[in-house]
């Protein structure tokens, strides 16, 4: 599994670019985090990833398929993307049907089984026959993640998967992602929640005004935290405090 | 204004269970109270109740007890929306955008317009509020073209512009980036003296940085209500439904160390 | 004489009303007038370049639909004389006449309504509705409905995207498109309704009173113009009917 983006430009209106000369690579088994200010172009990149939007310049390849020429419905077999706002993507009358929609379209032979597994993984078994709009916002978020997981794609791309989630759901997601990682799935995650995802990540991309301003292995980021400040990214408060205390006890 | 709840309970339909149950607390004027708890604990319901929206929009709901806001006592809760004295920002920011204005500037001014603010004063207040939350650069943009975090700041600016005496924020730090969160901290700390703030969150960072009262809810029940010191002392007790792990490592160390800068830090955070 | 939301509303309303009575020749001659008004007269200027493009596009669709209606009626409604022979098909003048009547009504009615909405911000509509004395509740409902209709195409696109992103071949052919469209219609309506309720609450939370109460009384000043427009068009209609 791989993503390869080369010199990608994108703009909704001519003259106001959202992404500029964006280049990145993701190889099988990796987990890349994309961080940056509100409105830096993070969510837009996810829409480019599965071909909903097409680059105005440059190319993106998913498993060797050019997103500009491959239909989204075909790319869907390789990459599952969730949106930030669950309301934008939920359309089925029950939780179970919503999850089943993806694997069935992709003609996965074990669609039912994949659905059951996703329901279990994200702790939604007891809500399977409920209407998605009867769920709490946090549960709806879990539902969108379950719908992506059930598609059984080698790559999962999430937009702020922990936004608005409390400790309980965060633990569900954390355990779920670990399990999916051992199954060999790759991740591309747009987030502000460095605290939560850094332990899972292999690499971190910092997006600033549509460009990759900084890219480094996750371990290196912790050491260079001061560099990230100017891109609107800071490590969690507790991490910073602990580091401060650590330095203090050493001196 | 002071906010007092006395054995306040509520359920959405006659046959259902209580969503919040037996909440008793007092938040002094100018105080900032964090309502903490996992999903479904009743945080949103509580904020809706204080704002008046709960009784106004969920007519089949049943409440008990009483809520007092300033000199007014409501039994069991305010039955109409108390805007502009009390302002509430809903969790889903996009719902708060009226759609009646094409620009962020207009949207921020919408509430001011509704309370009949004079045009010149209005313009000044709009600019001030946008400046305050750092969205001046978005002034002429269409609100519906903004990202989630940007939208959240527009809603906050619109609310701050009317200067409500009670400010209710439902999970205000949800999709904010680091800078915007720092800004929120600065704004909330700056407000303290004149405005009573109640906000909900399931994270601790914002709460520890700005709140002086803490209400912890689980399944609608009040697990804890009190000031910062006892809250931090009992942190371990909330393990399992609040993300306390990191903070329980930090706090004992912060209060033990004697290096001057650590002492200053602990004093700033009011941890000692 | 002032020309504001009220006079615009009554002008569009009068045109829409006339569409039901006027012969097709007159109705059709109004069409270029509407387009010219949209382009040149400032109160009718579209809100944005995008709105202008959509307006022209819609007029284009309507015209196409009109031609189709005339053609089909000429072909299928076998009344009057045969005016044209196309291969094995006969076109009848009675059918054409009927088709022209239907099409011209549709054209004038839709474009009159469109002319009003393309140039009126929802905000001004709300103010206007409030000023003519509609209650806060009704204005809120009208606003929510307008908002819902305004957002509907975008929501449909978003759900299409979501379906496509999960492997549904929504772009492949018209049958697939229709299928996915109908499968989302019910949940979409439901979710939008749920959202409308919350949005109504949010409007109140922001202090919405039905209209901007104190700050903008100027919108009432063109009621005289509005009255004049309605009165003169009714007079014109009446004299036309008597003359006929």
XYZ file of C-alpha atoms in Angstrom:
767
model
C 0.000 0.000 0.000
C 1.302 3.438 -0.771
C 0.336 7.041 -1.240
C 2.571 9.204 -3.322
C 1.790 12.864 -3.849
C 4.093 14.888 -6.078
C 4.005 18.669 -6.378
C 0.262 18.895 -5.781
C -1.436 22.269 -6.141
C -5.086 22.761 -5.387
C -7.455 25.710 -5.229
C -11.238 25.995 -5.029
C -11.095 29.392 -6.756
C -8.335 30.554 -9.015
C -5.977 32.918 -7.239
C -6.490 31.541 -3.717
C -4.462 28.339 -3.455
C -5.333 25.877 -0.691
C -2.436 23.467 -1.303
C 0.851 24.381 -2.956
C 3.594 22.070 -4.141
C 2.490 19.397 -1.703
C 4.665 16.299 -1.718
C 4.520 13.249 0.519
C 4.943 9.484 0.567
C 3.327 6.861 2.706
C 4.421 3.249 2.615
C 2.703 0.122 3.867
C 2.371 -0.131 7.630
C 3.076 3.544 8.259
C 0.933 5.928 10.264
C 1.303 9.528 9.173
C -0.181 12.402 11.148
C -1.010 15.680 9.466
C -1.161 18.673 11.780
C -1.468 22.419 11.277
C -3.610 25.453 11.951
C -7.354 25.594 11.442
C -7.924 26.184 7.749
C -4.416 25.138 6.646
C -5.828 22.821 3.976
C -5.776 19.528 5.889
C -9.336 18.447 5.213
C -8.983 19.429 1.565
C -6.106 17.007 1.137
C -8.285 14.125 2.341
C -10.811 14.922 -0.393
C -7.981 14.842 -2.934
C -6.857 11.497 -1.584
C -9.916 9.603 -2.776
C -10.425 11.638 -5.915
C -13.493 13.633 -4.811
C -11.386 16.666 -5.675
C -8.712 16.576 -8.360
C -5.345 18.342 -8.111
C -5.057 21.503 -10.223
C -1.390 20.618 -10.695
C 0.760 17.612 -9.839
C -0.318 14.048 -9.187
C -1.424 11.764 -6.401
C -1.019 8.007 -6.723
C -2.825 5.532 -4.498
C -1.293 2.105 -4.962
C -0.067 3.250 -8.338
C -3.454 4.619 -9.452
C -3.596 8.243 -10.468
C -6.429 9.891 -8.522
C -7.112 12.291 -11.385
C -8.040 9.504 -13.789
C -9.366 6.771 -11.481
C -13.011 7.037 -10.421
C -13.573 7.613 -6.703
C -15.677 4.460 -6.498
C -12.632 2.456 -7.598
C -10.206 4.291 -5.288
C -12.623 3.463 -2.471
C -11.382 -0.107 -2.607
C -7.912 1.093 -1.626
C -8.491 4.000 0.710
C -11.345 4.697 3.129
C -11.766 8.347 4.100
C -13.939 9.869 6.843
C -15.068 13.480 6.969
C -14.854 15.811 9.944
C -18.583 16.334 10.305
C -20.480 13.018 10.629
C -23.651 14.708 9.376
C -22.044 15.053 5.939
C -21.722 11.362 5.366
C -24.434 9.458 7.213
C -27.441 8.544 5.081
C -28.709 5.119 6.140
C -31.696 4.374 8.368
C -29.769 2.144 10.805
C -26.256 2.010 12.182
C -25.718 -1.462 10.774
C -26.893 -0.528 7.258
C -24.653 2.517 7.321
C -21.606 0.360 8.027
C -22.641 -2.337 5.556
C -22.960 0.177 2.702
C -19.220 0.332 1.980
C -18.229 -3.359 1.979
C -21.339 -4.254 -0.024
C -20.559 -1.697 -2.739
C -17.013 -2.933 -2.901
C -18.401 -6.459 -3.304
C -16.456 -7.782 -0.363
C -17.494 -11.421 -0.041
C -17.582 -11.251 3.746
C -19.427 -7.913 3.922
C -21.646 -9.026 6.833
C -18.686 -10.342 8.765
C -16.684 -7.147 8.155
C -19.639 -5.138 9.413
C -19.935 -7.218 12.577
C -16.238 -6.891 13.200
C -16.333 -3.100 12.762
C -19.346 -2.871 15.094
C -17.448 -4.811 17.753
C -14.190 -2.961 17.253
C -15.838 0.420 17.799
C -18.165 -0.665 20.567
C -21.377 -0.107 18.606
C -22.864 -3.627 18.809
C -25.660 -2.570 21.171
C -26.560 0.346 18.869
C -26.584 -1.623 15.598
C -30.316 -1.314 14.916
C -30.657 2.295 16.103
C -31.162 5.232 13.758
C -27.873 7.144 13.365
C -29.639 10.356 14.389
C -30.625 8.822 17.724
C -26.942 8.532 18.603
C -24.961 11.115 20.529
C -22.534 13.169 18.411
C -19.564 11.224 19.810
C -21.174 7.903 18.917
C -21.914 9.172 15.415
C -18.207 9.875 15.063
C -17.449 6.275 16.034
C -19.994 5.214 13.423
C -18.177 7.053 10.634
C -14.932 5.384 11.667
C -16.604 1.974 11.788
C -18.002 2.561 8.274
C -14.481 3.203 7.005
C -12.932 0.272 8.857
C -15.526 -2.152 7.468
C -14.485 -1.348 3.887
C -11.415 -3.466 4.575
C -9.085 -1.156 2.676
C -5.317 -1.282 3.239
C -5.316 2.475 3.944
C -7.519 4.410 6.342
C -7.640 8.211 6.281
C -9.415 10.009 9.122
C -10.299 13.670 9.623
C -10.088 14.608 13.327
C -11.196 11.178 14.510
C -11.005 12.112 18.211
C -12.544 15.600 17.910
C -15.302 15.859 20.517
C -14.696 12.395 21.925
C -14.394 11.702 25.624
C -12.001 9.369 27.381
C -14.251 6.336 26.922
C -14.479 6.654 23.114
C -10.834 7.636 22.851
C -9.878 4.383 24.508
C -12.089 2.479 22.079
C -10.361 4.183 19.160
C -6.917 3.703 20.620
C -7.465 -0.045 21.104
C -9.108 -0.330 17.697
C -6.277 1.405 15.860
C -3.671 -0.763 17.587
C -5.502 -3.860 16.487
C -5.859 -2.610 12.905
C -2.179 -1.746 12.881
C -1.208 -5.306 13.743
C -3.442 -6.397 10.850
C -1.063 -4.405 8.640
C -3.269 -1.431 7.806
C -1.747 1.979 7.132
C -3.130 5.251 8.450
C -3.236 8.853 7.412
C -4.685 10.974 10.200
C -5.542 14.666 10.233
C -5.607 15.813 13.848
C -4.927 18.393 16.559
C -4.704 15.624 19.105
C -0.939 14.988 19.096
C -1.128 13.759 22.662
C -3.264 10.863 21.573
C -1.782 9.889 18.216
C 1.926 10.494 18.660
C 2.531 7.072 20.257
C 0.953 5.421 17.187
C 2.599 7.587 14.540
C 5.617 6.848 12.401
C 5.788 10.274 10.824
C 4.368 13.754 11.283
C 3.646 16.298 8.549
C 3.096 19.920 9.487
C 0.973 21.800 6.995
C 1.205 25.577 6.904
C -0.585 27.739 4.311
C -0.976 24.741 2.041
C 2.689 23.703 2.082
C 4.502 20.996 3.989
C 6.423 23.167 6.428
C 7.985 20.363 8.428
C 8.136 16.619 8.096
C 9.934 14.259 10.424
C 9.747 10.898 12.168
C 7.420 11.073 15.139
C 10.213 10.560 17.677
C 12.092 13.562 16.362
C 9.088 15.838 16.719
C 9.177 15.670 20.503
C 12.742 16.967 20.476
C 11.983 19.760 18.015
C 8.740 20.927 19.547
C 9.983 24.522 19.790
C 10.338 24.660 15.983
C 6.675 23.861 15.485
C 5.333 26.805 17.396
C 5.444 29.108 14.402
C 3.217 26.678 12.465
C 0.573 26.786 15.172
C 1.431 23.356 16.507
C 2.338 22.698 20.126
C 2.771 19.539 22.108
C 0.141 18.852 24.752
C 0.445 20.904 27.926
C 1.147 17.913 30.140
C 3.899 16.634 27.838
C 5.553 20.039 27.948
C 5.235 20.272 31.718
C 6.686 16.798 32.191
C 9.633 17.667 29.975
C 10.210 20.825 31.949
C 10.169 18.882 35.204
C 12.497 16.309 33.709
C 15.020 18.967 32.654
C 14.701 20.528 36.093
C 15.484 17.314 37.965
C 18.495 16.671 35.736
C 20.083 20.040 36.383
C -24.442 36.881 37.808
C -24.434 34.096 40.340
C -25.780 30.702 39.259
C -27.277 28.316 41.777
C -28.755 24.901 41.116
C -30.750 23.184 43.808
C -31.425 19.451 43.398
C -31.970 19.977 39.701
C -33.051 16.909 37.699
C -34.316 16.479 34.164
C -35.492 13.778 31.778
C -36.504 14.250 28.142
C -39.778 12.279 28.206
C -42.092 11.230 31.055
C -41.196 7.532 30.910
C -37.449 8.015 30.534
C -34.608 8.023 33.038
C -33.089 11.204 34.410
C -30.404 12.648 32.128
C -29.180 14.859 34.945
C -30.129 14.054 38.472
C -29.989 15.938 41.756
C -27.420 18.570 40.770
C -26.722 21.065 43.554
C -24.066 23.692 43.077
C -23.344 27.376 43.431
C -21.171 29.342 41.040
C -20.349 32.850 42.335
C -20.477 35.885 40.040
C -17.363 36.190 37.887
C -16.417 32.585 38.472
C -15.497 30.055 35.788
C -16.882 26.563 36.150
C -15.815 23.528 34.142
C -18.404 20.788 33.662
C -16.463 17.601 33.066
C -17.535 14.093 32.226
C -17.722 11.472 29.501
C -20.163 11.448 26.555
C -23.752 11.149 27.707
C -22.999 12.345 31.249
C -25.499 15.205 30.914
C -23.129 18.122 30.284
C -25.035 19.522 27.282
C -28.417 19.064 28.977
C -27.223 21.047 31.983
C -26.001 23.957 29.823
C -29.247 23.952 27.820
C -31.225 24.062 31.050
C -29.387 27.139 32.366
C -29.734 28.927 29.001
C -33.481 28.425 28.943
C -33.376 26.478 25.681
C -34.150 23.159 27.340
C -37.614 24.125 28.587
C -38.296 26.209 25.466
C -37.493 23.448 22.979
C -38.112 20.130 24.690
C -41.667 20.584 25.838
C -42.115 16.898 26.703
C -39.184 17.059 29.125
C -39.750 16.952 32.859
C -37.647 18.931 35.322
C -37.397 19.133 39.097
C -35.638 21.342 41.603
C -34.671 24.907 40.818
C -32.182 27.052 38.958
C -31.382 30.588 40.092
C -29.573 33.055 37.866
C -28.683 36.298 39.620
C -31.727 37.511 41.558
C -34.187 35.448 39.509
C -35.272 32.013 40.694
C -36.757 29.587 38.186
C -38.645 26.453 39.183
C -37.546 24.058 37.899
C -35.678 26.027 35.197
C -35.960 29.111 32.955
C -38.815 28.517 30.505
C -37.566 30.845 27.794
C -34.194 31.667 26.329
C -32.521 34.305 28.501
C -30.513 35.961 25.714
C -28.696 38.399 25.887
C -28.147 38.064 29.659
C -27.243 34.422 29.157
C -25.457 33.322 25.974
C -24.880 29.725 24.915
C -22.630 28.400 22.145
C -23.795 24.964 21.012
C -21.273 22.208 20.425
C -22.045 21.954 16.714
C -20.913 25.384 15.560
C -22.346 25.120 12.060
C -25.850 25.092 13.550
C -25.198 28.447 15.211
C -24.520 30.153 11.885
C -27.748 31.931 10.994
C -27.205 31.824 7.241
C -28.713 35.315 7.056
C -25.398 36.972 6.326
C -22.939 36.346 3.538
C -19.866 37.355 5.513
C -18.263 36.502 8.827
C -18.511 40.193 9.745
C -22.264 40.140 9.249
C -22.654 36.882 11.112
C -20.715 38.188 14.119
C -23.029 41.217 14.145
C -26.230 39.194 13.877
C -26.921 38.929 17.597
C -26.073 42.611 18.148
C -28.556 43.513 15.447
C -31.178 41.355 17.154
C -30.848 43.234 20.417
C -31.064 46.544 18.562
C -27.513 47.794 18.929
C -26.875 51.156 17.285
C -25.123 50.733 13.919
C -21.947 52.592 14.793
C -21.497 50.905 18.154
C -22.286 47.612 16.446
C -19.469 47.981 13.924
C -16.997 48.744 16.713
C -18.115 45.763 18.756
C -17.898 43.449 15.757
C -14.324 44.440 15.016
C -13.354 44.190 18.668
C -14.839 40.720 19.027
C -13.201 39.478 15.816
C -9.883 40.882 16.937
C -10.297 39.240 20.314
C -10.601 35.736 18.868
C -8.188 36.367 16.016
C -10.500 36.140 13.023
C -10.142 39.636 11.556
C -8.566 38.073 8.462
C -11.754 36.075 7.885
C -14.073 39.118 8.094
C -15.186 39.114 4.442
C -15.294 35.332 3.972
C -18.483 33.295 3.643
C -19.087 31.512 6.978
C -20.087 28.319 5.202
C -16.740 28.061 3.462
C -14.762 27.963 6.718
C -13.157 25.002 8.432
C -14.554 23.552 11.654
C -12.118 25.338 13.941
C -12.570 28.673 12.200
C -16.350 28.382 12.456
C -16.065 27.737 16.175
C -14.177 30.999 16.584
C -16.807 32.898 14.581
C -19.498 31.624 16.952
C -17.408 32.585 19.968
C -16.814 36.085 18.571
C -20.547 36.532 17.928
C -21.311 35.549 21.494
C -18.587 37.684 23.070
C -19.776 40.698 21.076
C -23.030 40.908 23.064
C -21.168 40.608 26.395
C -23.589 38.304 28.193
C -23.402 38.255 31.979
C -23.443 34.462 31.842
C -21.420 32.743 29.139
C -22.185 29.079 28.472
C -19.882 27.151 26.142
C -20.489 23.548 25.127
C -17.123 21.914 24.480
C -15.470 25.086 23.190
C -12.021 23.586 22.585
C -13.185 20.648 20.468
C -11.634 21.345 17.091
C -9.455 24.325 17.921
C -5.779 24.297 17.012
C -3.084 25.064 19.564
C -3.061 28.811 18.915
C -6.814 29.135 19.049
C -6.910 27.151 22.283
C -4.289 29.471 23.778
C -6.460 32.362 22.663
C -9.516 30.821 24.310
C -7.534 30.478 27.546
C -6.527 34.130 27.341
C -10.083 35.260 26.620
C -11.641 33.230 29.418
C -8.999 34.359 31.925
C -9.535 37.949 30.826
C -13.302 37.745 31.286
C -13.378 36.482 34.813
C -14.280 39.608 36.753
C -17.464 40.600 34.938
C -18.758 37.408 33.455
C -19.774 34.098 34.932
C -18.620 31.282 32.678
C -19.770 27.682 32.569
C -18.187 25.426 29.974
C -18.174 21.708 29.333
C -15.245 19.571 28.285
C -14.067 16.007 28.446
C -10.421 17.019 28.485
C -8.687 18.555 31.472
C -6.216 21.030 29.980
C -8.561 23.963 29.412
C -10.326 23.329 32.714
C -7.104 23.326 34.734
C -5.921 26.461 32.967
C -9.032 28.602 33.403
C -11.602 27.134 35.793
C -11.946 27.826 39.495
C -14.958 25.552 40.020
C -15.231 21.971 38.841
C -18.349 19.883 38.347
C -17.770 16.245 37.425
C -20.713 14.300 36.035
C -21.136 10.635 35.319
C -24.406 9.187 34.004
C -26.167 12.386 35.018
C -25.062 12.140 38.646
C -22.841 14.674 40.334
C -19.587 12.917 41.232
C -17.794 16.051 42.400
C -18.379 19.747 42.769
C -15.820 22.030 44.297
C -12.861 24.333 43.959
C -9.585 23.670 42.233
C -7.504 22.365 45.137
C -9.841 19.574 46.242
C -10.457 18.724 42.580
C -6.773 18.261 41.861
C -6.332 16.328 45.085
C -9.043 13.874 44.071
C -7.920 13.540 40.462
C -7.207 9.795 40.720
C -10.810 9.261 41.727
C -11.984 10.243 38.217
C -9.804 7.743 36.427
C -11.751 5.763 33.872
C -14.071 8.555 32.778
C -11.721 11.556 32.645
C -8.250 11.572 31.030
C -6.370 12.075 34.297
C -3.259 9.938 33.661
C -0.898 12.669 32.500
C -2.089 15.271 34.973
C -1.774 12.915 37.926
C 1.891 12.555 36.967
C 2.413 16.312 36.617
C 0.620 17.688 39.666
C 2.476 15.939 42.524
C 5.795 16.896 40.945
C 4.720 20.491 40.422
C 3.737 20.867 44.040
C 6.877 19.146 45.358
C 9.609 20.958 43.400
C 11.134 24.085 44.856
C 13.016 25.571 41.908
C 11.780 29.170 41.539
C 10.441 28.809 37.963
C 8.517 25.684 38.878
C 7.078 27.466 41.883
C 6.061 30.357 39.683
C 4.437 27.952 37.241
C 2.516 26.169 39.973
C 1.358 29.493 41.311
C 0.201 30.590 37.847
C -1.752 27.367 37.498
C -2.944 27.768 41.080
C -1.883 24.231 41.806
C -0.209 24.705 45.189
C -40.016 56.681 -5.502
C -38.130 53.982 -3.635
C -37.614 50.473 -4.874
C -36.816 48.021 -2.080
C -37.610 44.496 -0.981
C -41.351 45.147 -0.750
C -41.650 46.571 -4.256
C -39.426 43.849 -5.630
C -41.573 41.252 -3.942
C -44.768 42.730 -5.334
C -43.272 43.110 -8.797
C -42.259 39.463 -8.898
C -45.570 38.470 -7.367
C -47.496 40.482 -9.980
C -45.493 38.901 -12.812
C -46.086 35.419 -11.399
C -49.797 36.198 -11.146
C -49.966 37.575 -14.699
C -48.320 34.401 -15.973
C -51.610 32.565 -15.407
C -53.686 34.941 -17.522
C -51.570 36.471 -20.248
C -51.453 34.965 -23.732
C -48.200 33.260 -24.551
C -47.005 36.050 -26.885
C -47.092 38.585 -24.033
C -45.661 36.148 -21.493
C -42.743 35.308 -23.707
C -42.003 38.955 -24.445
C -41.588 39.459 -20.705
C -38.689 36.995 -20.673
C -36.026 39.232 -22.215
C -37.299 42.029 -19.932
C -36.634 39.840 -16.873
C -33.127 38.988 -18.039
C -32.388 42.655 -18.782
C -33.716 43.676 -15.348
C -31.493 41.085 -13.715
C -28.465 42.419 -15.528
C -29.024 46.180 -15.533
C -31.409 47.313 -12.795
C -29.619 47.608 -9.457
C -32.343 46.295 -7.094
C -32.527 43.131 -9.219
C -28.798 42.606 -9.473
C -27.823 39.106 -8.427
C -26.062 38.654 -5.081
C -22.891 37.272 -6.632
C -21.314 36.300 -9.922
C -22.145 32.690 -9.047
C -25.805 33.554 -8.499
C -25.897 35.329 -11.875
C -24.425 32.278 -13.604
C -26.959 29.999 -11.919
C -29.786 32.368 -12.913
C -28.803 32.275 -16.595
C -28.279 28.527 -16.398
C -31.715 28.047 -14.930
C -33.322 30.238 -17.583
C -31.493 28.086 -20.113
C -32.895 24.876 -18.606
C -36.362 26.363 -18.521
C -36.157 27.376 -22.167
C -35.016 23.895 -23.097
C -37.879 22.424 -21.080
C -40.266 24.871 -22.798
C -39.155 23.795 -26.280
C -39.571 20.176 -25.224
C -43.107 20.839 -23.948
C -44.084 22.607 -27.183
C -42.602 19.806 -29.312
C -44.210 17.006 -27.360
C -47.623 18.670 -27.374
C -47.395 19.374 -31.096
C -46.620 15.729 -31.663
C -49.032 14.076 -29.267
C -51.990 16.443 -29.158
C -53.629 15.767 -32.477
C -55.885 18.818 -32.770
C -56.132 21.416 -35.512
C -54.200 21.339 -38.746
C -50.982 19.559 -39.543
C -48.378 22.287 -39.906
C -45.272 20.210 -40.347
C -44.374 16.712 -41.486
C -41.174 15.238 -40.041
C -40.452 11.812 -41.548
C -43.406 9.761 -40.253
C -44.524 12.271 -37.650
C -47.173 14.956 -37.944
C -47.009 18.136 -35.939
C -50.377 19.780 -35.184
C -50.892 23.487 -34.649
C -53.468 22.974 -31.873
C -50.899 21.018 -29.892
C -48.271 23.651 -30.476
C -50.632 26.378 -29.319
C -51.411 24.457 -26.121
C -47.734 23.676 -25.556
C -46.817 27.329 -25.999
C -49.401 28.351 -23.414
C -48.147 25.846 -20.858
C -44.472 26.543 -21.527
C -44.786 30.332 -21.435
C -46.650 30.185 -18.114
C -44.007 27.941 -16.636
C -41.221 30.148 -17.935
C -42.649 33.423 -16.696
C -43.765 32.045 -13.336
C -40.422 30.400 -12.514
C -38.247 33.229 -13.707
C -40.317 35.838 -11.828
C -39.821 33.882 -8.595
C -36.180 33.322 -9.468
C -35.653 37.027 -10.153
C -36.748 37.835 -6.614
C -34.632 35.209 -4.863
C -31.522 35.682 -6.957
C -31.312 39.330 -5.932
C -32.628 39.269 -2.344
C -30.448 38.235 0.580
C -32.333 35.976 2.992
C -31.679 38.653 5.597
C -33.724 41.239 3.696
C -36.470 38.741 3.082
C -36.636 38.121 6.838
C -36.759 41.844 7.568
C -39.459 42.349 4.973
C -41.586 39.462 6.238
C -41.251 40.767 9.771
C -42.231 44.277 8.737
C -45.380 43.240 6.913
C -46.480 41.767 10.230
C -45.787 38.040 10.070
C -45.167 36.566 13.513
C -41.699 35.586 14.696
C -42.624 31.911 14.531
C -43.757 32.064 10.900
C -40.742 34.105 9.814
C -38.478 31.565 11.533
C -40.203 28.682 9.763
C -39.955 30.428 6.373
C -36.286 31.136 7.028
C -35.541 27.557 8.011
C -37.333 26.324 4.898
C -35.377 28.741 2.681
C -32.189 27.707 4.392
C -33.051 24.048 3.922
C -33.747 24.527 0.205
C -30.614 26.609 -0.146
C -28.441 23.949 1.443
C -30.151 20.958 -0.142
C -28.096 20.772 -3.363
C -24.908 21.002 -1.314
C -26.047 18.291 1.071
C -27.026 16.027 -1.795
C -23.576 16.533 -3.313
C -21.965 15.750 0.015
C -23.919 12.542 0.463
C -23.110 11.596 -3.129
C -19.450 12.128 -2.293
C -19.804 10.034 0.844
C -21.449 7.247 -1.163
C -18.820 7.412 -3.857
C -16.059 7.410 -1.264
C -17.492 4.127 -0.086
C -17.487 2.497 -3.480
C -20.930 3.344 -4.871
C -20.642 3.908 -8.644
C -22.820 7.022 -8.554
C -21.203 8.570 -11.589
C -21.487 5.559 -13.868
C -24.924 5.960 -15.461
C -28.204 7.755 -15.066
C -29.937 4.667 -13.627
C -27.341 4.303 -10.873
C -27.596 8.002 -10.179
C -31.347 7.842 -9.840
C -31.074 4.790 -7.622
C -28.634 6.396 -5.234
C -30.607 9.634 -5.322
C -33.802 7.948 -4.174
C -31.986 5.900 -1.560
C -30.713 9.064 0.121
C -33.850 11.146 -0.208
C -35.639 9.853 2.885
C -32.684 9.911 5.311
C -31.614 13.271 3.900
C -35.026 14.793 4.510
C -35.074 13.353 8.016
C -31.621 14.537 8.937
C -32.355 17.981 7.544
C -35.550 18.148 9.573
C -33.717 17.170 12.731
C -31.162 19.814 11.958
C -33.816 22.428 11.228
C -35.211 21.990 14.738
C -31.762 22.537 16.265
C -31.151 25.436 13.931
C -34.398 27.041 15.047
C -33.189 26.776 18.638
C -29.815 28.218 17.650
C -31.519 31.220 15.991
C -33.308 31.931 19.258
C -30.116 31.446 21.228
C -28.675 34.230 19.109
C -31.549 36.492 19.985
C -33.440 36.331 16.680
C -36.691 38.270 17.009
C -38.264 37.683 13.617
C -36.712 40.806 12.134
C -34.161 43.445 12.970
C -36.405 45.391 15.278
C -34.875 48.807 15.746
C -31.951 49.278 13.465
C -33.473 49.209 9.998
C -36.851 50.823 9.569
C -35.991 51.927 6.017
C -37.398 48.830 4.409
C -40.929 50.044 4.945
C -40.435 53.191 2.895
C -41.008 51.516 -0.448
C -44.441 50.159 0.445
C -45.954 52.958 -1.662
C -44.058 51.736 -4.695
C -45.062 48.187 -3.919
C -48.695 49.184 -3.681
C -48.466 51.064 -6.967
C -47.008 48.042 -8.737
C -49.646 45.639 -7.481
C -52.460 48.111 -8.164
C -51.378 48.927 -11.718
C -50.782 45.316 -12.671
C -54.183 44.319 -11.329
C -55.697 47.195 -13.283
C -53.909 46.095 -16.430
C -55.063 42.539 -15.935
C -58.635 43.585 -15.334
C -58.784 45.781 -18.433
C -57.224 42.991 -20.497
C -59.838 40.500 -19.297
C -62.704 42.938 -20.038
C -61.267 43.746 -23.432
C -61.042 40.061 -24.262
